[in-house]
Structure formats: C-alpha cells, structure tokens
mmCIF file of N, CA and C in Angstrom:
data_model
loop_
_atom_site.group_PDB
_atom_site.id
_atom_site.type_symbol
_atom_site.label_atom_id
_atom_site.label_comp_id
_atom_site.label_asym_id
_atom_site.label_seq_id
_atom_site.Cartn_x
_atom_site.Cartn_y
_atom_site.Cartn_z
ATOM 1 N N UNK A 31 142.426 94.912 94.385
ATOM 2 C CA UNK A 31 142.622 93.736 95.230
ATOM 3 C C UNK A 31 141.249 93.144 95.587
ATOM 4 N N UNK A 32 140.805 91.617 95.738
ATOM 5 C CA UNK A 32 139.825 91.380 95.843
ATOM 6 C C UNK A 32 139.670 90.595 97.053
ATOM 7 N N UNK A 33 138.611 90.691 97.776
ATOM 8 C CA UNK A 33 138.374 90.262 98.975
ATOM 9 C C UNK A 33 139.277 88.911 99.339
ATOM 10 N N UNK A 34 139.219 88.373 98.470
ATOM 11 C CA UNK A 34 139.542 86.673 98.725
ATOM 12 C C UNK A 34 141.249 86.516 99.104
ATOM 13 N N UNK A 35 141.924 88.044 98.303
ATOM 14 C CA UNK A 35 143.608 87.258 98.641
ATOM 15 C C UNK A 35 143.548 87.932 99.565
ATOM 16 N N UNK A 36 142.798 88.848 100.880
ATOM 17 C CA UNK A 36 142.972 89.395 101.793
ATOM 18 C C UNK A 36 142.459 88.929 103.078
ATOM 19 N N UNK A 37 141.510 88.048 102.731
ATOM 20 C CA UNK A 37 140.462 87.761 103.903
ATOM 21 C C UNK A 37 141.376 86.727 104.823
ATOM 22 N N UNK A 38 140.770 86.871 106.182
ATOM 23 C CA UNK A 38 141.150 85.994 106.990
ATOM 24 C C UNK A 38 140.535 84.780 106.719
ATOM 25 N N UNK A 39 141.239 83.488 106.776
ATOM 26 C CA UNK A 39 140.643 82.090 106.719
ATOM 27 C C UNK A 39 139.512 81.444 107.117
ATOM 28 N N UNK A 40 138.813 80.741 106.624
ATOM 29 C CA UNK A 40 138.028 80.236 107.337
ATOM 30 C C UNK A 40 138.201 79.134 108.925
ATOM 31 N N UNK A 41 139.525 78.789 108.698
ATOM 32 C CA UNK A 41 139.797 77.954 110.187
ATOM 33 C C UNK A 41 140.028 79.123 110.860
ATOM 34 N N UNK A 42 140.399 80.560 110.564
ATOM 35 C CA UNK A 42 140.761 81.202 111.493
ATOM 36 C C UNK A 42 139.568 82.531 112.054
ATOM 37 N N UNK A 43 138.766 81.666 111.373
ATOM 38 C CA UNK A 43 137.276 82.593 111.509
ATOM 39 C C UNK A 43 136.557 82.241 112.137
ATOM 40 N N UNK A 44 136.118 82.939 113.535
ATOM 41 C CA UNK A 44 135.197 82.594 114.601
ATOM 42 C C UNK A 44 134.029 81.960 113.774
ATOM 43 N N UNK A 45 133.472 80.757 114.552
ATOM 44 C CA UNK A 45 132.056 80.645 114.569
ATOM 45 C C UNK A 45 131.646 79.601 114.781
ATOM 46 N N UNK A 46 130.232 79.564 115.124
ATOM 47 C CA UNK A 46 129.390 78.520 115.756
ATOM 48 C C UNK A 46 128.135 78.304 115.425
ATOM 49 N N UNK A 47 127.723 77.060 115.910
ATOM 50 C CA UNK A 47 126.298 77.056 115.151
ATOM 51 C C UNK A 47 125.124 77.549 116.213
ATOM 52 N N UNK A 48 124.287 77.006 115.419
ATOM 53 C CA UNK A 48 122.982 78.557 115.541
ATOM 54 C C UNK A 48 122.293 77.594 116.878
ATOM 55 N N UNK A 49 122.570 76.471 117.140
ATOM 56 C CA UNK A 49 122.347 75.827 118.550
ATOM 57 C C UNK A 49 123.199 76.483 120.048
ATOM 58 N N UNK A 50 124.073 76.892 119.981
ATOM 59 C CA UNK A 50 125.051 76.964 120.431
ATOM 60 C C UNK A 50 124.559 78.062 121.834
ATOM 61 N N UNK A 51 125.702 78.356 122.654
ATOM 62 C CA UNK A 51 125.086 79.851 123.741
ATOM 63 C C UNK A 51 125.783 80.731 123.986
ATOM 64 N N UNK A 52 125.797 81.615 124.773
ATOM 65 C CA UNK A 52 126.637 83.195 124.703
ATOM 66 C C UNK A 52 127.612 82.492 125.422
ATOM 67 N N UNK A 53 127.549 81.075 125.919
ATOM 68 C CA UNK A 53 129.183 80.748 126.996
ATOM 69 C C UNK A 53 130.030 79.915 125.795
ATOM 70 N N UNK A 54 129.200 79.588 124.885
ATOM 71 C CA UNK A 54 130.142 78.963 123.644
ATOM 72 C C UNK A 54 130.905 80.349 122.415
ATOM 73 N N UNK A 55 129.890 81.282 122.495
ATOM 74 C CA UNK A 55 130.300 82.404 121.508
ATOM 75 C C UNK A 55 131.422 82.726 122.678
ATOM 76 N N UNK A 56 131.509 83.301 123.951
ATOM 77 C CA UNK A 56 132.577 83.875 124.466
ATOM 78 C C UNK A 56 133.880 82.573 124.093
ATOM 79 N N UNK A 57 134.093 81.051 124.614
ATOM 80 C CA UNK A 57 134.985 80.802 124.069
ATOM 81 C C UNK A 57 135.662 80.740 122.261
ATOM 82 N N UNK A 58 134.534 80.614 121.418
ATOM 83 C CA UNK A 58 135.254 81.258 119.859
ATOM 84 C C UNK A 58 135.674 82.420 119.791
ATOM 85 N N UNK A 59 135.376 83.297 120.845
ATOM 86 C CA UNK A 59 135.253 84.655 120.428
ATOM 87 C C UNK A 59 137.092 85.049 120.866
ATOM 88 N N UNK A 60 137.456 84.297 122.047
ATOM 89 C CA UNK A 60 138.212 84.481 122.848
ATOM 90 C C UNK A 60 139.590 83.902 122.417
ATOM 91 N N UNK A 61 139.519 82.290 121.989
ATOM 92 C CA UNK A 61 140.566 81.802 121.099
ATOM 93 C C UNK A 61 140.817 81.938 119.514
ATOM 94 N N UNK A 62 139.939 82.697 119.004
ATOM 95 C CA UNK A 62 140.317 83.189 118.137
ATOM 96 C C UNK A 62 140.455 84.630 117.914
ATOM 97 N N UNK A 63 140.309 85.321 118.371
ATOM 98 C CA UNK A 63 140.781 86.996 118.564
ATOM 99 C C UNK A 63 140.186 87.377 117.630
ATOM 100 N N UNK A 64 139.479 87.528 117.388
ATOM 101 C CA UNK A 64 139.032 88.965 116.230
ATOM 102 C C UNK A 64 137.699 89.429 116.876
ATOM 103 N N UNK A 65 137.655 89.769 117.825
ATOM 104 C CA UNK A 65 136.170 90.358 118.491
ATOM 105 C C UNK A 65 134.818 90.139 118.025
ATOM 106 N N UNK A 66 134.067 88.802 117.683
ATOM 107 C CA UNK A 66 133.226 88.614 116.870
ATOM 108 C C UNK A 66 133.192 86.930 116.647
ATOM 109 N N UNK A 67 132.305 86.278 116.475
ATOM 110 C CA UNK A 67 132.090 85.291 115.977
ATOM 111 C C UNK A 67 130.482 84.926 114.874
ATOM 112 N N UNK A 68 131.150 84.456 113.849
ATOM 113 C CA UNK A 68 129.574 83.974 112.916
ATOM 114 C C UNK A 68 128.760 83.215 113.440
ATOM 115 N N UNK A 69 127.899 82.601 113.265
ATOM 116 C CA UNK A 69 126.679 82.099 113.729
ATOM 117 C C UNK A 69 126.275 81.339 112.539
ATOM 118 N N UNK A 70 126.481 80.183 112.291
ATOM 119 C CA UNK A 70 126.125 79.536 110.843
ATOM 120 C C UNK A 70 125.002 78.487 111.035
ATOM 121 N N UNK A 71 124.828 78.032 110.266
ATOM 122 C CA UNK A 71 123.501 77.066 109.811
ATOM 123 C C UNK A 71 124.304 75.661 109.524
ATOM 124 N N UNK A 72 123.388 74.262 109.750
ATOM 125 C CA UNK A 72 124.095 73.253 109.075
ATOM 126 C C UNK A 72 125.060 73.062 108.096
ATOM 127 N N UNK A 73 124.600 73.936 107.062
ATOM 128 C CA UNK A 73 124.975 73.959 105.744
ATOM 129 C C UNK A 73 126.319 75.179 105.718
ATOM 130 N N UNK A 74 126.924 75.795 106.886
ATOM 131 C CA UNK A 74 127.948 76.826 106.980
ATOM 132 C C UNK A 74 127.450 77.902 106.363
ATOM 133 N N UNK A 75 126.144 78.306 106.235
ATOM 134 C CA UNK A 75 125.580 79.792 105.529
ATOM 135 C C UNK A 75 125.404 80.248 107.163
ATOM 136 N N UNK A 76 125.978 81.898 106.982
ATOM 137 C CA UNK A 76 125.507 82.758 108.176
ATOM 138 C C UNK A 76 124.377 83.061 108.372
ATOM 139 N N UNK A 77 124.031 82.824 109.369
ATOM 140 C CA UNK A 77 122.692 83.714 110.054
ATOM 141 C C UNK A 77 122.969 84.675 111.025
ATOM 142 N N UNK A 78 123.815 84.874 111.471
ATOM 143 C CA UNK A 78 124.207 85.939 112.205
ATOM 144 C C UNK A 78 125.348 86.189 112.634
ATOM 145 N N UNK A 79 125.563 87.501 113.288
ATOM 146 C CA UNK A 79 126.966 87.682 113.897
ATOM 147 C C UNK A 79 126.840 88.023 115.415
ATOM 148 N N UNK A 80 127.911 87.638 116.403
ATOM 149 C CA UNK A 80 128.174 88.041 117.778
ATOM 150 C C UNK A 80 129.100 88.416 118.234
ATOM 151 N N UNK A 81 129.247 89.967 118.698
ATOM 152 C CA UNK A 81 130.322 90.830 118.852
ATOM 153 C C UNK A 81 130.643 90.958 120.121
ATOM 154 N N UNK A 82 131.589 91.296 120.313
ATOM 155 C CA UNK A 82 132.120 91.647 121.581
ATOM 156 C C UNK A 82 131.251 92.822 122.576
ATOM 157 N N UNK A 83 130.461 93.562 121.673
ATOM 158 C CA UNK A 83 129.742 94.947 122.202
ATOM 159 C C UNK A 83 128.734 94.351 122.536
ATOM 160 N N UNK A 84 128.374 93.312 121.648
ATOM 161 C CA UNK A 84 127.143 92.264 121.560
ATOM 162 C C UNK A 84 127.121 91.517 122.912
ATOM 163 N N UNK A 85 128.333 91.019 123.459
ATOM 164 C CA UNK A 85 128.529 90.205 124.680
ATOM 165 C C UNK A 85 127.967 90.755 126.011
ATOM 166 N N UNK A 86 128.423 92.851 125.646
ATOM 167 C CA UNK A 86 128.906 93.441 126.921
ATOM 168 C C UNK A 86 127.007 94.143 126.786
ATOM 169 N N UNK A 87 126.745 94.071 125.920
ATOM 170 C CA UNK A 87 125.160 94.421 126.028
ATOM 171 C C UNK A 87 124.209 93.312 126.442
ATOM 172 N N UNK A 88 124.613 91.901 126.391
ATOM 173 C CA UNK A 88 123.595 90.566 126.815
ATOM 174 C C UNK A 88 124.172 90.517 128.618
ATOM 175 N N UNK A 89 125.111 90.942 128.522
ATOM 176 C CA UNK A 89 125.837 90.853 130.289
ATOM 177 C C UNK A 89 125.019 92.123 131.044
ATOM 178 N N UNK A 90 124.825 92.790 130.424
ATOM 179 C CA UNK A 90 124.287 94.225 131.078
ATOM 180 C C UNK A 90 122.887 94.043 131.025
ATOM 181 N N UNK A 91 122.103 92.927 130.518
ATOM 182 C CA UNK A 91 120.831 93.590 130.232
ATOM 183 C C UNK A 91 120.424 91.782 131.365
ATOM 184 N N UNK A 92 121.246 91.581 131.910
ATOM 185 C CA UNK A 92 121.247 89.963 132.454
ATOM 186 C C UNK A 92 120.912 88.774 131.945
ATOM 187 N N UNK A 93 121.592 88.453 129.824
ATOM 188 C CA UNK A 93 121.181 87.430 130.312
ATOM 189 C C UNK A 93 122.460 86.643 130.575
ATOM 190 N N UNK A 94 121.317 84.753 130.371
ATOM 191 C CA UNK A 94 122.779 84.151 131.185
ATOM 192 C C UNK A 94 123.668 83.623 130.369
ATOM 193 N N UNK A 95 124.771 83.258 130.564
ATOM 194 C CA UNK A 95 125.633 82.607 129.690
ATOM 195 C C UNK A 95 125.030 80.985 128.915
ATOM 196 N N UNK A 96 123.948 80.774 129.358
ATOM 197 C CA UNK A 96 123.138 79.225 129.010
ATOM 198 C C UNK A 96 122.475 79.979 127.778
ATOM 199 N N UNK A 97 121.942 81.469 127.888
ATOM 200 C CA UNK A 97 121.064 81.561 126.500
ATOM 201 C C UNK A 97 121.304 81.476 125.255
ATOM 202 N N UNK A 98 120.546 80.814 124.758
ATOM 203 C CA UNK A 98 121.028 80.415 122.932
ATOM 204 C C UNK A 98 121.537 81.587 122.332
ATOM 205 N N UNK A 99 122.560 81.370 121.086
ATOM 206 C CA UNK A 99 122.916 82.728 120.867
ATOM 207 C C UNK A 99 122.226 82.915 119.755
ATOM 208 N N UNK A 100 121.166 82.151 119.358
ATOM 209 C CA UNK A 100 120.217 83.121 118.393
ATOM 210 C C UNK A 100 119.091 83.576 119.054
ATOM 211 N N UNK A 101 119.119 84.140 120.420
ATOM 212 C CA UNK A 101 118.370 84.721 121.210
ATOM 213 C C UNK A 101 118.997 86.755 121.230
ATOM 214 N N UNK A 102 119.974 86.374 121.047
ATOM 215 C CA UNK A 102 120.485 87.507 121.625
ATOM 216 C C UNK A 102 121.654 87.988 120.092
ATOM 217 N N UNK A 103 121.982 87.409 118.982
ATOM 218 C CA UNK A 103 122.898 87.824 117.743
ATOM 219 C C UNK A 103 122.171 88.834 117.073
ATOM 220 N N UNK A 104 123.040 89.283 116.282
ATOM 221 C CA UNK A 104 122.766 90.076 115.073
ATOM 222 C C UNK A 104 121.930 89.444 113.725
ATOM 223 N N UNK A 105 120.569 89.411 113.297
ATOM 224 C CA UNK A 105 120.087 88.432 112.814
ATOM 225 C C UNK A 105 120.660 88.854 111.083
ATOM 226 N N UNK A 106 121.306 89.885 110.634
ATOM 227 C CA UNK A 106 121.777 90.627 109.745
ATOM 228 C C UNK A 106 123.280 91.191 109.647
ATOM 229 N N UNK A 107 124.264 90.190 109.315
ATOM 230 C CA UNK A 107 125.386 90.543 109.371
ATOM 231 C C UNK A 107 125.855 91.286 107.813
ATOM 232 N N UNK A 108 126.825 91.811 108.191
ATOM 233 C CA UNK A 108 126.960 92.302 107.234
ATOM 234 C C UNK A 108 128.286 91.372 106.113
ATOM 235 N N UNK A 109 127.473 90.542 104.952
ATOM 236 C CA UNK A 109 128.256 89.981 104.500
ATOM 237 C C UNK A 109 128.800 90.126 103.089
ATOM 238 N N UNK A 110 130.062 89.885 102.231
ATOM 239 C CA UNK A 110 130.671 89.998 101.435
ATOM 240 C C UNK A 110 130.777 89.075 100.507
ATOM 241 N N UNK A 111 130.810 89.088 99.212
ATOM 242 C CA UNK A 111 131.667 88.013 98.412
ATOM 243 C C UNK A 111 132.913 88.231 98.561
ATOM 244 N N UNK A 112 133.810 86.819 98.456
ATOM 245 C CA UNK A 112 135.070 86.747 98.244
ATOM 246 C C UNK A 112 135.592 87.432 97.073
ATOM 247 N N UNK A 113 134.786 87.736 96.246
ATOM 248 C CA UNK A 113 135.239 88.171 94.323
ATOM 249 C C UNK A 113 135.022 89.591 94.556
ATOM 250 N N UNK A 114 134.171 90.020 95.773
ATOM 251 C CA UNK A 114 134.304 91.845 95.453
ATOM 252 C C UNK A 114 135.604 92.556 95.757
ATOM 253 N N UNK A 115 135.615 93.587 95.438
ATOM 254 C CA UNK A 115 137.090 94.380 95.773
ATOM 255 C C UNK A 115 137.128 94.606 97.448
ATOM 256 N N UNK A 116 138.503 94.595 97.350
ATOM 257 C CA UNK A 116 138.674 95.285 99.166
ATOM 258 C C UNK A 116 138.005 96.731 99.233
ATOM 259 N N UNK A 117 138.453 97.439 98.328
ATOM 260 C CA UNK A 117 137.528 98.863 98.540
ATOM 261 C C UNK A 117 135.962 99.115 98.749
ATOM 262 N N UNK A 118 135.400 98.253 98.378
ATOM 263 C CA UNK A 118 134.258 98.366 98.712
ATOM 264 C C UNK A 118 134.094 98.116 100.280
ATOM 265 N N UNK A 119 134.915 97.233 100.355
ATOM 266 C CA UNK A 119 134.669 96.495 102.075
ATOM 267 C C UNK A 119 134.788 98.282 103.356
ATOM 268 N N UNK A 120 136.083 98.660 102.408
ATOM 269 C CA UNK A 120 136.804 99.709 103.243
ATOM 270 C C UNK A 120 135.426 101.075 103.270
ATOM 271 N N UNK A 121 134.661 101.053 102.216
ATOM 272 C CA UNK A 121 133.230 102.362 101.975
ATOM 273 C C UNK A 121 132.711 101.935 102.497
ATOM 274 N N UNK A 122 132.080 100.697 102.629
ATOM 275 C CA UNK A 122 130.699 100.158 103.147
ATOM 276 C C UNK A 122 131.762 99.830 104.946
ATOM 277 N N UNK A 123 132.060 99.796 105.472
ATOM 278 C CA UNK A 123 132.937 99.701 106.803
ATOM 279 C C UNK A 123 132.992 101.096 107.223
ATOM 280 N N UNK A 124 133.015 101.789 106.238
ATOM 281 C CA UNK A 124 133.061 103.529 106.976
ATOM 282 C C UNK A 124 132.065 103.909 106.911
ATOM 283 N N UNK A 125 130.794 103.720 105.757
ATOM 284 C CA UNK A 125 129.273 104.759 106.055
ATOM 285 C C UNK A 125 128.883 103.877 107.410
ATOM 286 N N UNK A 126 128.920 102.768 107.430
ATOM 287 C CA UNK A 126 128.089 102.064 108.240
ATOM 288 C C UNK A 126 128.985 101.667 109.940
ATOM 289 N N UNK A 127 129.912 102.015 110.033
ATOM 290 C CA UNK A 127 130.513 101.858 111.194
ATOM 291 C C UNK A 127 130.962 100.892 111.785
ATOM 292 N N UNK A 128 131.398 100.184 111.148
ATOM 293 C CA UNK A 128 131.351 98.514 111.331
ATOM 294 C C UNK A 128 133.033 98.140 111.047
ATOM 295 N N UNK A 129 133.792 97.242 111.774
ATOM 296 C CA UNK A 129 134.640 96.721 111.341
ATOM 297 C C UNK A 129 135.141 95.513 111.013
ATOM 298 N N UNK A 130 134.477 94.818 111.119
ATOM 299 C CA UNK A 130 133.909 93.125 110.286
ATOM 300 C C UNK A 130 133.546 93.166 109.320
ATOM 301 N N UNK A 131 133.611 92.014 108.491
ATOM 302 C CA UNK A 131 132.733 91.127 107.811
ATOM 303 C C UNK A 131 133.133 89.862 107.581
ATOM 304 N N UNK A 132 131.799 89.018 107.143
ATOM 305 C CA UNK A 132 131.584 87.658 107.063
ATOM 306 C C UNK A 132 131.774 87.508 105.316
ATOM 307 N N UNK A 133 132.438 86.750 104.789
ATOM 308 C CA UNK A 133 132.885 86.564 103.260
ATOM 309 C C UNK A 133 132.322 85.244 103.253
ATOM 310 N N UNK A 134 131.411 85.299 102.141
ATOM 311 C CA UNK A 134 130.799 84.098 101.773
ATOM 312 C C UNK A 134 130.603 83.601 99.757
ATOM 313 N N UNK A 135 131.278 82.539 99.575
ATOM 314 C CA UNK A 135 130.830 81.922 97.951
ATOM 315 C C UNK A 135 129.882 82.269 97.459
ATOM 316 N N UNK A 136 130.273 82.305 96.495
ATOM 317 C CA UNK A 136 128.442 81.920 95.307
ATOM 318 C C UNK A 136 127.676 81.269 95.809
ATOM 319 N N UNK A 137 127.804 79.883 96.836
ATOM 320 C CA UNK A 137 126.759 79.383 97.300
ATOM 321 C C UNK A 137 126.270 79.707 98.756
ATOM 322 N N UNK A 138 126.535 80.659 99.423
ATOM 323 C CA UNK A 138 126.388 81.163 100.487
ATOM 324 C C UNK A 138 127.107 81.164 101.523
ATOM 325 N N UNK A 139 127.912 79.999 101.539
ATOM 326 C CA UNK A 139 128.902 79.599 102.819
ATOM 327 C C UNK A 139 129.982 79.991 102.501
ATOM 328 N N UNK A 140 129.886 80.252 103.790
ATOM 329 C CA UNK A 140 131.473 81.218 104.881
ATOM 330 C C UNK A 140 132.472 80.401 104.381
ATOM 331 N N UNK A 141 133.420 81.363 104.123
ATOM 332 C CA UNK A 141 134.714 80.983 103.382
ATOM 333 C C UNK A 141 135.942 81.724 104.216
ATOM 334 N N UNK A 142 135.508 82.610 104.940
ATOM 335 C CA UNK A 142 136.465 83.623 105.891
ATOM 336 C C UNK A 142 135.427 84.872 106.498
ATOM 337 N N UNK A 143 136.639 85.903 107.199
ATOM 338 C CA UNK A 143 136.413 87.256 107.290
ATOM 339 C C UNK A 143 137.307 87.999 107.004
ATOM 340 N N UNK A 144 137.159 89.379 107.083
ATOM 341 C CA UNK A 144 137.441 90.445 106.751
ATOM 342 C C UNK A 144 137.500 91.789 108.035
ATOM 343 N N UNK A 145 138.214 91.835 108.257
ATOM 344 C CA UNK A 145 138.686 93.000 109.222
ATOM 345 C C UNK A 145 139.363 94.342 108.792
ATOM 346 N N UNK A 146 139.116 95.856 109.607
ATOM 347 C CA UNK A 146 139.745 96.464 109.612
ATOM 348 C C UNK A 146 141.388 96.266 109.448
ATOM 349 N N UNK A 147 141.588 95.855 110.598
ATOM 350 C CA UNK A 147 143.238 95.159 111.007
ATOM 351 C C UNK A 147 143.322 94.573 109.269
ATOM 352 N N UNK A 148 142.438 93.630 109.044
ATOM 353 C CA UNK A 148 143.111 93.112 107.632
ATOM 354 C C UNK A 148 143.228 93.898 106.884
ATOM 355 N N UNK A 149 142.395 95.016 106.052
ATOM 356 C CA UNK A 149 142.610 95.964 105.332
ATOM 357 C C UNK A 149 144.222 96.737 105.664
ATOM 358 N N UNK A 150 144.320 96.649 106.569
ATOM 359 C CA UNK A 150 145.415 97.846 107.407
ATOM 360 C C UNK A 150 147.018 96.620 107.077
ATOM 361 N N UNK A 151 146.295 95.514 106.976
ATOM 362 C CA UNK A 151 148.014 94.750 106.679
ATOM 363 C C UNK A 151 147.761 94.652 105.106
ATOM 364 N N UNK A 152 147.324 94.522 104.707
ATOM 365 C CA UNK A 152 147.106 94.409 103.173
ATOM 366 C C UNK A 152 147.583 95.909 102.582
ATOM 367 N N UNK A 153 147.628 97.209 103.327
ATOM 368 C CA UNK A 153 147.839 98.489 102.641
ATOM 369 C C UNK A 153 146.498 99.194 102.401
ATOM 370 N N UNK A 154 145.337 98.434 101.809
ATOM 371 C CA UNK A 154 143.982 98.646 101.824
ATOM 372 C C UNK A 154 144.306 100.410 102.426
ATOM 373 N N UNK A 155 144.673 100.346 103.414
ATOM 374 C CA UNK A 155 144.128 101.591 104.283
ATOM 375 C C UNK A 155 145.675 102.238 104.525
#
C-alpha cells in the first residue's frame, strides 16, 4: 500500500504559514484534530512542524501566544513521499517515536499527512 491511497488530505491537514503565531497554530491545531500542524513556505513546501507537546513545552517555558511560530517549531519534520509504502511510514514511526508525518510530491509541497490513527484504519497496523 502506498502512502498516497492512505494519507490524510491536504484540506484536512493542519497548517500555516511560516509568518503566522503559536495563537494561530493552536486554532489549526484545534479545528482540525490531528495534534500537530505544518508550517509551510509561500510555495506550500514544509519548514516545520508544531505539536501539541510542542504547544505544552512553549506554555511552560512562557512564551506568548503573539510569538512567531518559527520561533518556537520543529525546524525538521519528519517528511514522506506520497509514492513510498505505508510500511516504511509504520518502521521509521516506531525507531523514531513519532506519530505524524508530513507527505510531500516530487516537487516538495504538502499534499497531506499521515498518522498513526491512519495506519490503524487502513489495517497498516
């Protein structure tokens, strides 16, 4: 099975641009449910990711909801082609501990994600 007939959509895939602040990541993060939002560039290529753990560590360490969220993201997400297999998603999700990813084209831009939960409705798991 390959990433692409499994992945979650791109309308249904958090994200925001790289202007944006931790009070804009909490609302993508929030109406779209998947604990996480991308962080893209003009051009819809990722530059980062912002997690929910990500939220509860910028709240704890004080900052404010005004700070840019390429102050405080993941500058290294962990991203996928749409054409690789789901199994890989499911190895590289278990050495590394992670239950996201960002699925991106041949030309770099975000096309969807990829979740645990998705693996788990697909059979994947």
């Amino acid at each position: 099975v390959h990433i692409e007939d499994i992945m979650i959509n791109l309308e249904s895939t958090p994200k925001i641009n790289l202007k944006a602040t931790i009070n804009d990541a909490i609302k993508e993060i929030t109406n779209k449910k998947l604990g996480f939002t991308a962080i893209v560039d003009k051009q819809n290529v990722p530059k980062g990711i912002f997690t929910d753990g990500d939220l509860r560590r910028s709240l704890l360490s004080h900052f404010s909801l005004d700070t840019p969220i390429s102050d405080v993201m993941k500058n290294s997400p962990f991203i996928l082609n749409r054409e690789q297999m789901a199994i890989e998603a499911l190895k590289i999700m278990e050495r590394e501990k992670i239950t996201s990813f960002l699925v991106t084209d041949k030309d770099n831009s975000l096309v969807g994600s990829l979740t645990l939960q998705s693996l788990f409705k697909a059979k994947i798991l």
